[in-house]
XYZ file of C-alpha atoms in Angstrom:
178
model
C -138.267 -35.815 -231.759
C -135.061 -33.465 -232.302
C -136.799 -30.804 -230.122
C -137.549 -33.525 -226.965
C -134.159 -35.211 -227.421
C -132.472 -31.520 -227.213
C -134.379 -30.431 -223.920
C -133.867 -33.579 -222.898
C -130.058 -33.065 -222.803
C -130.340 -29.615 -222.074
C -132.215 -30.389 -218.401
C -129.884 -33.313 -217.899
C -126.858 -31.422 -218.100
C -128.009 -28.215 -216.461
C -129.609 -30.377 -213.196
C -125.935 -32.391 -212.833
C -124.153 -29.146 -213.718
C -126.261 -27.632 -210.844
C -125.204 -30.240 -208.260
C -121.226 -29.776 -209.356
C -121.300 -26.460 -208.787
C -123.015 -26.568 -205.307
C -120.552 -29.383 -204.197
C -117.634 -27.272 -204.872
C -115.930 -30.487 -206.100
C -113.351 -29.082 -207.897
C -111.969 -27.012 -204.960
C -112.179 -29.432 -202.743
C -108.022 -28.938 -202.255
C -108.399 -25.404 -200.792
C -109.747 -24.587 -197.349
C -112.853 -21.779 -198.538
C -115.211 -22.262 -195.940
C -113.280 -21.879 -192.021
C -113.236 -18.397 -190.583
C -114.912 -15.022 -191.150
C -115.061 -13.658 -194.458
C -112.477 -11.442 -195.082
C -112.235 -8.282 -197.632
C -108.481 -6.954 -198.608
C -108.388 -3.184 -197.564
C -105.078 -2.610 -200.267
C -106.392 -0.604 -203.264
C -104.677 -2.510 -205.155
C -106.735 -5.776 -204.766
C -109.859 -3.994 -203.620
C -113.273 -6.643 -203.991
C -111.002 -10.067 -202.807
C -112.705 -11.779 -200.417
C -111.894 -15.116 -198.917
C -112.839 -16.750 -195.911
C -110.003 -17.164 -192.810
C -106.849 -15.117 -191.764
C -105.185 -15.345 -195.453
C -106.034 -11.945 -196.241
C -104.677 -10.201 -193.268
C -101.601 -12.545 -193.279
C -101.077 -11.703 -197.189
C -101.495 -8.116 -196.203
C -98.698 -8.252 -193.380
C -96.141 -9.869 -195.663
C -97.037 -7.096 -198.275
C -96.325 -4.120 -195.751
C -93.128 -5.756 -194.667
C -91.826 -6.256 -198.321
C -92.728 -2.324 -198.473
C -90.473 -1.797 -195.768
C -87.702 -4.261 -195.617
C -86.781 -5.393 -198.906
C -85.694 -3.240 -201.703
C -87.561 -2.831 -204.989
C -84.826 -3.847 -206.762
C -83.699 -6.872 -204.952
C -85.355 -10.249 -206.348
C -87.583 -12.306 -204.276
C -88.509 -15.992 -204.903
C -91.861 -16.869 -202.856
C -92.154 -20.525 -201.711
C -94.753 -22.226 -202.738
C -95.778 -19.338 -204.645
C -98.411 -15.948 -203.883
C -100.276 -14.847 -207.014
C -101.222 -11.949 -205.803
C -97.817 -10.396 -204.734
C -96.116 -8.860 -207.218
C -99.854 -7.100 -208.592
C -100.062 -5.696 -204.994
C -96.431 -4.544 -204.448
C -96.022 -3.521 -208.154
C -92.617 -5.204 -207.827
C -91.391 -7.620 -211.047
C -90.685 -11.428 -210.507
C -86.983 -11.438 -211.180
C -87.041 -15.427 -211.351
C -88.215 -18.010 -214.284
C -91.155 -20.039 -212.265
C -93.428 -18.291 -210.175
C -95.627 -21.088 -208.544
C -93.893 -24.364 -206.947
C -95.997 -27.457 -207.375
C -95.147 -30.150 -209.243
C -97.947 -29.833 -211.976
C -95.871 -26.741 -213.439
C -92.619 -26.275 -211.756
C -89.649 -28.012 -214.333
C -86.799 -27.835 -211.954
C -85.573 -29.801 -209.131
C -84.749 -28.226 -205.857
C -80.596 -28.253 -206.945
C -81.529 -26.324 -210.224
C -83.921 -23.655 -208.294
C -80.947 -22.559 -205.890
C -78.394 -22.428 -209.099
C -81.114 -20.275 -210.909
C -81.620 -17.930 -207.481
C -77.718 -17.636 -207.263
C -77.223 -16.623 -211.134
C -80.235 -14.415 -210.989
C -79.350 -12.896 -207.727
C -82.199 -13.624 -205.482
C -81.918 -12.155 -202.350
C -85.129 -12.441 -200.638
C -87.015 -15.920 -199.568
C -90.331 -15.899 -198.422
C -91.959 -19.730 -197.526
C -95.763 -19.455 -196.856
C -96.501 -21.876 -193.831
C -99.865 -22.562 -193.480
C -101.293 -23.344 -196.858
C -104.673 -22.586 -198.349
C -104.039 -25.184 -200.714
C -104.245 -28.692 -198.880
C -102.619 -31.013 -201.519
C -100.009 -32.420 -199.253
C -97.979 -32.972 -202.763
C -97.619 -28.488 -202.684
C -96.493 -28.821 -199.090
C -94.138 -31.595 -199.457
C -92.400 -30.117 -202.476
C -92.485 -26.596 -200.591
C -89.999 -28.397 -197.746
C -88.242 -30.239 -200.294
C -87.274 -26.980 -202.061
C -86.558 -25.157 -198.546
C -84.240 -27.537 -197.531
C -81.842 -27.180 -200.461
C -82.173 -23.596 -200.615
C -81.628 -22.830 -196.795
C -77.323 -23.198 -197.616
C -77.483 -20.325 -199.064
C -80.400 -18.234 -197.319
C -81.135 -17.538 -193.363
C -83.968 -16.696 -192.070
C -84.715 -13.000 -190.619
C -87.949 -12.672 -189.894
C -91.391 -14.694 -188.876
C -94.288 -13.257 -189.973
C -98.195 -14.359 -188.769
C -98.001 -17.215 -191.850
C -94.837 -16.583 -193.940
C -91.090 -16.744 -192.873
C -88.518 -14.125 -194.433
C -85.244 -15.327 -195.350
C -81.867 -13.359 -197.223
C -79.642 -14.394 -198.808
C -76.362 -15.650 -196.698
C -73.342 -13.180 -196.825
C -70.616 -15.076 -198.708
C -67.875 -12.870 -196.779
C -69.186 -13.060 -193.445
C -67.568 -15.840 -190.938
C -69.384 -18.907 -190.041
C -70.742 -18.295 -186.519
C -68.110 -20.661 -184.225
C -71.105 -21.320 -181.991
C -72.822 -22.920 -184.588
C -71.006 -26.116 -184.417
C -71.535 -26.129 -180.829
C-alpha cells in the first residue's frame, strides 16, 4: 500500500512538474522566445545565449564603458545589468545594484543623495527591457526623472542611454530657458 501510494505521488508530481516546466510559467515576465538566438562573443561571458538583440546591445554598452568611462569613476545602471560589472571587471561603487521594487529600499530622492555622496558619475538607463513587468519600467522612469537634475545625457546607444554627471561649475546654458 506504502509502495502504490509513493509511485502514486511520485508520477503525479513528475507529470504536473513536466507540464510547468514546458509552459515556462514562471518566466512568463521576460521576452525568451522573439529573435535569433544569440551567443556573447566576450570571453568573459562565453556560453550565454539568449534569444533577440540583448546580447549585441549588452555587448555595445560594454565596449563603450571600455572606452569612455574611467575604471575608477562609479556607474549606477538603471534598472539594473547583472552581467556588467563580471564582463568589465569594474566594482559597483553604489549600495543597490538592481532597481525594482521587490528589492530596491530607497525612493528615487534617497538614490540621487546616495549617487552624490558616493560620487557617481556615470548613468546608464536600459530602454527596451527584457523584463516586461511594467512595475520595473515604471519605477526605472520614476528614478530617471529625479536623477536627471543632476546628470545629462551624452550618449545613445542601440538600447541604453549614457548620462554624466552635471558639472556643478559650469553655467546653465541661457538657451535653455528659451
Amino acid at each position: 500500500m506504502t509502495l502504490t501510494f509513493a509511485v502514486f505521488v511520485a508520477l503525479s508530481l513528475l507529470i504536473s512538474g513536466g507540464f510547468y516546466v514546458q509552459s515556462h510559467e514562471r518566466l512568463d515576465y521576460a521576452n525568451l522566445d522573439e529573435g535569433e538566438l544569440r551567443q556573447s562573443t566576450l570571453p568573459q561571458l562565453q556560453g550565454l545565449s539568449t534569444r533577440g538583440d540583448w546580447i549585441p546591445h549588452f555587448e555595445e554598452l560594454v565596449g563603450y564603458a571600455d572606452r569612455e568611462i574611467p575604471r575608477d569613476e562609479g556607474i549606477l545602471l538603471l534598472p539594473g545589468e547583472d552581467p556588467f560589472y563580471y564582463a568589465t571587471g569594474r566594482s559597483p561603487q553604489f549600495p543597490v545594484l538592481l532597481f525594482d521594487h521587490t528589492v530596491n529600499p530607497y525612493s528615487p530622492e534617497e538614490l540621487l543623495q546616495i549617487a552624490r555622496q558616493r560620487n557617481i558619475r556615470w548613468l546608464i538607463i536600459k530602454q527596451d527591457l527584457q523584463d516586461e513587468d511594467e512595475h520595473v519600467e515604471q519605477e526605472r522612469d520614476r528614478i530617471t526623472e529625479v536623477l536627471e537634475q543632476d546628470f545629462e545625457q551624452v550618449e545613445s546607444l542601440d538600447n541604453y542611454d549614457i548620462y554624466r554627471r552635471k558639472d556643478p561649475m559650469q553655467e546653465p546654458d541661457e538657451n535653455e530657458d528659451k
